[in-house]
Short mmCIF file of C-alpha atoms (C1' of nucleotides) in Angstrom, two decimals:
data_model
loop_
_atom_site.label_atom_id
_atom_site.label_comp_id
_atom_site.label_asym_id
_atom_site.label_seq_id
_atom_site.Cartn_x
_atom_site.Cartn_y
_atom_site.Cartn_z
CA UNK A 187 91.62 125.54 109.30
CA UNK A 188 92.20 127.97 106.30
CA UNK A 189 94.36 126.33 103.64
CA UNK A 190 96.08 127.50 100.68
CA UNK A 191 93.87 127.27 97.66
CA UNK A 192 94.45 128.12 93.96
CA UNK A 193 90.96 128.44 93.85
CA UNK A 194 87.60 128.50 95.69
CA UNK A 195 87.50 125.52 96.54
CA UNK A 196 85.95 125.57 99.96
CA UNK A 197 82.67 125.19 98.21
CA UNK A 198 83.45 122.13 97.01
CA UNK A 199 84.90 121.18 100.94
CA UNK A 200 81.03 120.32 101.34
CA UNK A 201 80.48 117.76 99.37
CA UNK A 202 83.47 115.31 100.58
CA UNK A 203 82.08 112.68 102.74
CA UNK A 204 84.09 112.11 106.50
CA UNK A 205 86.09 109.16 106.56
CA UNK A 206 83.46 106.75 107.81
CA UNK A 207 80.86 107.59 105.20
CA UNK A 208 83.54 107.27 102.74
CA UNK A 209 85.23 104.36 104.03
CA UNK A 210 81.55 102.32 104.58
CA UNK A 211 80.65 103.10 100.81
CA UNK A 212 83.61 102.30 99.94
CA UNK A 213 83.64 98.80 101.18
CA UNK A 214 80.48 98.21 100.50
CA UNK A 215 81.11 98.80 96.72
CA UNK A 216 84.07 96.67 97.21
CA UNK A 217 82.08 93.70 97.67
CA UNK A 218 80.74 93.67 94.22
CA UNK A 219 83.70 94.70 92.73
CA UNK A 220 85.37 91.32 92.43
CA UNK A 221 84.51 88.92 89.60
CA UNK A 222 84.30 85.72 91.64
CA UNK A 223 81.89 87.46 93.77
CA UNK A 224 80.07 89.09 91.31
CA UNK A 225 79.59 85.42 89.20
CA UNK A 226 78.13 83.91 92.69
CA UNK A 227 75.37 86.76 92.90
CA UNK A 228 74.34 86.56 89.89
CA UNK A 229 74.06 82.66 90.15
CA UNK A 230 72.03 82.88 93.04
CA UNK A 231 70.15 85.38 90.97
CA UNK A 232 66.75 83.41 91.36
CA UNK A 233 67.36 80.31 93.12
CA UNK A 234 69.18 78.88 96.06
CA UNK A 235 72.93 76.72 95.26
CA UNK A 236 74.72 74.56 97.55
CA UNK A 237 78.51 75.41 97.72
CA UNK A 238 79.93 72.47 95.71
CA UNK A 239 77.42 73.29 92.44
CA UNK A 240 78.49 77.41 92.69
CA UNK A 241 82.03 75.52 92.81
CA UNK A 242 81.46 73.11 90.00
CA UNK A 243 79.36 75.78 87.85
CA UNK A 244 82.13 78.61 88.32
CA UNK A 245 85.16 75.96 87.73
CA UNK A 246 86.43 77.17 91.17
CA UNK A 247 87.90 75.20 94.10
CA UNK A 248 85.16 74.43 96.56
CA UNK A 249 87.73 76.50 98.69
CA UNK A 250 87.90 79.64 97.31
CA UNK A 251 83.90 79.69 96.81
CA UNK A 252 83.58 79.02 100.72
CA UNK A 253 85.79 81.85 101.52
CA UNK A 254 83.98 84.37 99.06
CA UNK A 255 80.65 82.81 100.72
CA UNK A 256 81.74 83.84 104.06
CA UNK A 257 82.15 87.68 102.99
CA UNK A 258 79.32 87.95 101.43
CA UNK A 259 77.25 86.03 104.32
CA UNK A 260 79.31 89.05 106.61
CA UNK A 261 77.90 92.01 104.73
CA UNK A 262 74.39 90.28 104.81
CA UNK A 263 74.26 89.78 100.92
CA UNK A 264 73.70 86.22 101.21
CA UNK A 265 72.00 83.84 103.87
CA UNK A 266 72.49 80.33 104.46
CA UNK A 267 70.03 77.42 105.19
CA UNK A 268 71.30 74.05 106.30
CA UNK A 269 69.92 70.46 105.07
CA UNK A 270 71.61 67.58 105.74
CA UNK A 271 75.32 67.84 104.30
CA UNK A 272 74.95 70.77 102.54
CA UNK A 273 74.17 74.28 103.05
CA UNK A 274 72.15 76.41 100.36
CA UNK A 275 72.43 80.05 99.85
CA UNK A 276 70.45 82.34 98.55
CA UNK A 277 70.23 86.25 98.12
CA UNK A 278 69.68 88.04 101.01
CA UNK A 279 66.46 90.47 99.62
CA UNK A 280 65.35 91.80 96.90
CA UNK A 281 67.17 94.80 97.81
CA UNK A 282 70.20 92.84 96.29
CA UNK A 283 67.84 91.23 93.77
CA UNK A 284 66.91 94.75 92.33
CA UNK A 285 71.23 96.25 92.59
CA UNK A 286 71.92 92.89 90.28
CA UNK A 287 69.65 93.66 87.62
CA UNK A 288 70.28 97.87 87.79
CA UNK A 289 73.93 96.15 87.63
CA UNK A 290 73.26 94.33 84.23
CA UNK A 291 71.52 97.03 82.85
CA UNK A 292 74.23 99.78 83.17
CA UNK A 293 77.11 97.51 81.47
CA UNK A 294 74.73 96.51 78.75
CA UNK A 295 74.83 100.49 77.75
CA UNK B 47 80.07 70.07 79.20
CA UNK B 48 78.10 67.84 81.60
CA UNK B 49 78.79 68.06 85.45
CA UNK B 50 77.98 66.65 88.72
CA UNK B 51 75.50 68.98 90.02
CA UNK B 52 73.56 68.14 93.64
CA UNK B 53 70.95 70.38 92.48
CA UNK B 54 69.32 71.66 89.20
CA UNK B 55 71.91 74.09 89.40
CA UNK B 56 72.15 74.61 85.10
CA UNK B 57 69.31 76.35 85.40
CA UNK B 58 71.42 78.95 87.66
CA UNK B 59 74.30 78.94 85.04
CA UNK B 60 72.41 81.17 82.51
CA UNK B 61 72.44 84.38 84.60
CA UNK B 62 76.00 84.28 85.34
CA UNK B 63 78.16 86.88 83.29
CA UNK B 64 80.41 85.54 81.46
CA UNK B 65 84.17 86.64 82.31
CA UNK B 66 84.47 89.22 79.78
CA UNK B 67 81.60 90.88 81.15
CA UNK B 68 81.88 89.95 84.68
CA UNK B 69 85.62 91.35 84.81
CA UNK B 70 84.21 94.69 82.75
CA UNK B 71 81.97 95.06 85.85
CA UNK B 72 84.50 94.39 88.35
CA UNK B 73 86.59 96.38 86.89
CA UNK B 74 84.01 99.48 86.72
CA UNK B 75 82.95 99.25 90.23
CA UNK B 76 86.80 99.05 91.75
CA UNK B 77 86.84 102.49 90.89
CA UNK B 78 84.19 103.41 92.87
CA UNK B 79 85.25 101.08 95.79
CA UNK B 80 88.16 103.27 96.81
CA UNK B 81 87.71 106.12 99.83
CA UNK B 82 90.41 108.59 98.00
CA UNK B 83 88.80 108.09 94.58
CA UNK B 84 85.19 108.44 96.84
CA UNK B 85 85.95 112.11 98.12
CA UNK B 86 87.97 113.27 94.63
CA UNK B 87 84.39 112.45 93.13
CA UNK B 88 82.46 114.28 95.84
CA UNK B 89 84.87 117.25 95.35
CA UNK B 90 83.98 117.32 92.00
CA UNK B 91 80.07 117.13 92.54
CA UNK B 92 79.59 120.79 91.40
CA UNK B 93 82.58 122.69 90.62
CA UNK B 94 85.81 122.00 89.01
CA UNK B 95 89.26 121.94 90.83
CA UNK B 96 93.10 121.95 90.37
CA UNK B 97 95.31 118.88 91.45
CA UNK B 98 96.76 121.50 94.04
CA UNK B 99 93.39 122.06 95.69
CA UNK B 100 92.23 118.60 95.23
CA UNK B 101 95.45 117.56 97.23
CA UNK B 102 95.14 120.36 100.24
CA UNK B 103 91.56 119.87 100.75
CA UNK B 104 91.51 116.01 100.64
CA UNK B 105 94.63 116.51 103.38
CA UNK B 106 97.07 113.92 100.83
CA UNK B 107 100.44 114.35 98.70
CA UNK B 108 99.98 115.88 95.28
CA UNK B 109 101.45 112.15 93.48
CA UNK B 110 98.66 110.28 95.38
CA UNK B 111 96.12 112.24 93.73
CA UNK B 112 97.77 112.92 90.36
CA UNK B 113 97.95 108.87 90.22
CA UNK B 114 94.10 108.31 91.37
CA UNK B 115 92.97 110.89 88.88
CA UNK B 116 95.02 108.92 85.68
CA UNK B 117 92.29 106.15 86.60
CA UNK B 118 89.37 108.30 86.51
CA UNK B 119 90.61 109.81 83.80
CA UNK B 120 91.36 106.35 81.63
CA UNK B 121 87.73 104.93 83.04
CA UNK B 122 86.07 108.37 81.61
CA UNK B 123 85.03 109.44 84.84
CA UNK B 124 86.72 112.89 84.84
CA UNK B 125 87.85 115.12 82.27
CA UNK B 126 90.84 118.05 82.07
CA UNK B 127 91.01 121.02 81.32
CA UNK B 128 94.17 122.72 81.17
CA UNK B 129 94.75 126.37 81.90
CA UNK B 130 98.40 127.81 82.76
CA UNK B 131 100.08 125.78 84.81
CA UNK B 132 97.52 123.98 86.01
CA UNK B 133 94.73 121.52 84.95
CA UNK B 134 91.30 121.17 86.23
CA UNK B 135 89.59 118.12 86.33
CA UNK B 136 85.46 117.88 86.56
CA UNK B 137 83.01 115.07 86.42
CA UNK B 138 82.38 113.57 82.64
CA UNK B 139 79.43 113.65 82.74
CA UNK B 140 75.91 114.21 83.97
CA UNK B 141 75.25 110.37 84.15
CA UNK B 142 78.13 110.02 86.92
CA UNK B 143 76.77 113.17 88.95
CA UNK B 144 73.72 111.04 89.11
CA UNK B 145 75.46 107.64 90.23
CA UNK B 146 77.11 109.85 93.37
CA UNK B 147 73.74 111.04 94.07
CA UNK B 148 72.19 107.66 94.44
CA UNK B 149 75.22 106.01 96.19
CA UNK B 150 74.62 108.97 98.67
CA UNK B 151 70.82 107.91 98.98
CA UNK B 152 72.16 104.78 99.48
CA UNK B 153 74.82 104.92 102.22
CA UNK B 154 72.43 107.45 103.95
CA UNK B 155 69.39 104.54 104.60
"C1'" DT C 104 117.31 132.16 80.51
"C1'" DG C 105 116.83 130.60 85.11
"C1'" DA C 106 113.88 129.99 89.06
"C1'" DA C 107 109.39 128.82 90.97
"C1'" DC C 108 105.21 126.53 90.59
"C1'" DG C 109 101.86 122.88 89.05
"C1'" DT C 110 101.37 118.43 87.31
"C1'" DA C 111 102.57 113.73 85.64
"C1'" DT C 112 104.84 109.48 86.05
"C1'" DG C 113 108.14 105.45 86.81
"C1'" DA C 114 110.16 102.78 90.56
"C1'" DG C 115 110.08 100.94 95.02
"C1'" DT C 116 107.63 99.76 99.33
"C1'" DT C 117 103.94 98.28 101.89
"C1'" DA C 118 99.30 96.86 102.74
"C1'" DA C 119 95.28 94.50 101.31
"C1'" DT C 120 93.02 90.86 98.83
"C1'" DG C 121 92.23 86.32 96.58
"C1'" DT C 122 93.53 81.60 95.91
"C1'" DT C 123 95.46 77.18 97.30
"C1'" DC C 124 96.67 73.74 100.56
"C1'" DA C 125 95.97 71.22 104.55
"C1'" DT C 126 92.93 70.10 107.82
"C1'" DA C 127 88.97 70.27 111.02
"C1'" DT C 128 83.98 69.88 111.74
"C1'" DG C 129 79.61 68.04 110.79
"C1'" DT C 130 76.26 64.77 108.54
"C1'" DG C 131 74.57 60.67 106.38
"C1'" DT C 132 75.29 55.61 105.34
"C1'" DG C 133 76.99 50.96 104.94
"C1'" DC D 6 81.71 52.71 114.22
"C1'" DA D 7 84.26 53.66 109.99
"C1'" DC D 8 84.10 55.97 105.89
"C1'" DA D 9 82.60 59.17 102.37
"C1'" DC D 10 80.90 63.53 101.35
"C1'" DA D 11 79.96 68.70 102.08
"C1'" DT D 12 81.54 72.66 104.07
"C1'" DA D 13 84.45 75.87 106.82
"C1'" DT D 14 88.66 77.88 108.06
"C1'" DG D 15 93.63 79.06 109.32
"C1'" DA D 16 98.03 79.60 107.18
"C1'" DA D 17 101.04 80.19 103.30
"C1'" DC D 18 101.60 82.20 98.98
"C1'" DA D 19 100.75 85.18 94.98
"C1'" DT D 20 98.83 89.13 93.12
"C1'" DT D 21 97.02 93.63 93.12
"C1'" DA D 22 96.63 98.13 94.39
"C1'" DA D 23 97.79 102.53 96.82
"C1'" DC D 24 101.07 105.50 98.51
"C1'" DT D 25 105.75 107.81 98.72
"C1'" DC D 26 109.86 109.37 96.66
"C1'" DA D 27 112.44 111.19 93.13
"C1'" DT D 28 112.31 113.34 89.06
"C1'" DA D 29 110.83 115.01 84.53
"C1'" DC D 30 107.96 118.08 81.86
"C1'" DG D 31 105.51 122.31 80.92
"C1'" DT D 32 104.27 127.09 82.03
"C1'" DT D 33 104.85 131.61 83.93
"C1'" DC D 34 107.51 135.44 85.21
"C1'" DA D 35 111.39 138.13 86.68
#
DNA sequence: TGAACGTATGAGTTAATGTTCATATGTGTG
DNA sequence: CACACATATGAACATTAACTCATACGTTCA
């Protein structure tokens, strides 16, 4: 598996995640790295939101919001709970809780 | 700038970024949310390397990574350092060591 | 000075992602 | 039951982003 190298770069060979590491982090960051997305966290930062107010409170179409809700609900970052017509989400744990605020606190450096 | 809210959804309204911000963040994180970008990062944990070596080790075309590393470079990520013919690129700075650190802690639980 | 090597970059192609539109499903209400 | 409202979702469309290709620029060395 030798390759040509200018330098010694084997060392740094180490460090490189394999695909699937690389690949998993990378979609996870991927989730949060979309503005629509990011708005909907941080409006369910501490309380619950049916779909149509997230809609009407990011000027969105209720559309769009549903199919943002649905990849976020996939990667477990939200959870729904059903009442009546509408369905409230919320954050998933304060796992996410805590990344939001770490979040806020790195751009406002 | 009243709306038709089911809920007490205003309340929500105040912890959402606004889009300057909210895109800023985006914007930052998209660079992390890439698997090419993910390893050329990891390379870099502790030693500084060529485009060349970058390329052969990461198994991808010297353009590829010549592109991805004009993006770290214009998000402050990496920095050059040129030397004959070729240019070495390292991590900025200590602060971004330390993010790769914790997104390994994190991908590893 | 010309050839080889290392890097950067614009253009074109393709793949991935986000939004809209149309519509289906489900729930409450007259 | 018929209708309105809330949500979900597939398909079409638009945009973005990553890679390849071709090529230019800069450096070294014969």
């Amino acid at each position: 598996m030798k390759k040509y190298l200018c330098g010694d770069a084997h060392e740094a060979e180490k460090n490189i995640p394999d695909d699937n590491i690389a690949s998993e982090l990378a979609d996870f960051l991927k989730i949060f790295a979309d503005m629509t997305r990011i708005k909907i966290l941080y409006a369910l930062l501490d309380m619950e939101l049916c779909v149509h107010d997230i809609a009407t409170i990011l000027n969105m179409e209720q559309s769009a919001i549903s199919h943002q809700l649905r990849l976020l609900r996939q990667y477990k970052l939200v959870k729904v709970r059903k009442e009546g017509k509408s369905s409230y989400y919320s954050l998933n744990d304060s796992h996410i809780h805590e990344i939001l605020i770490r979040g806020y606190e790195h751009i406002s450096e």
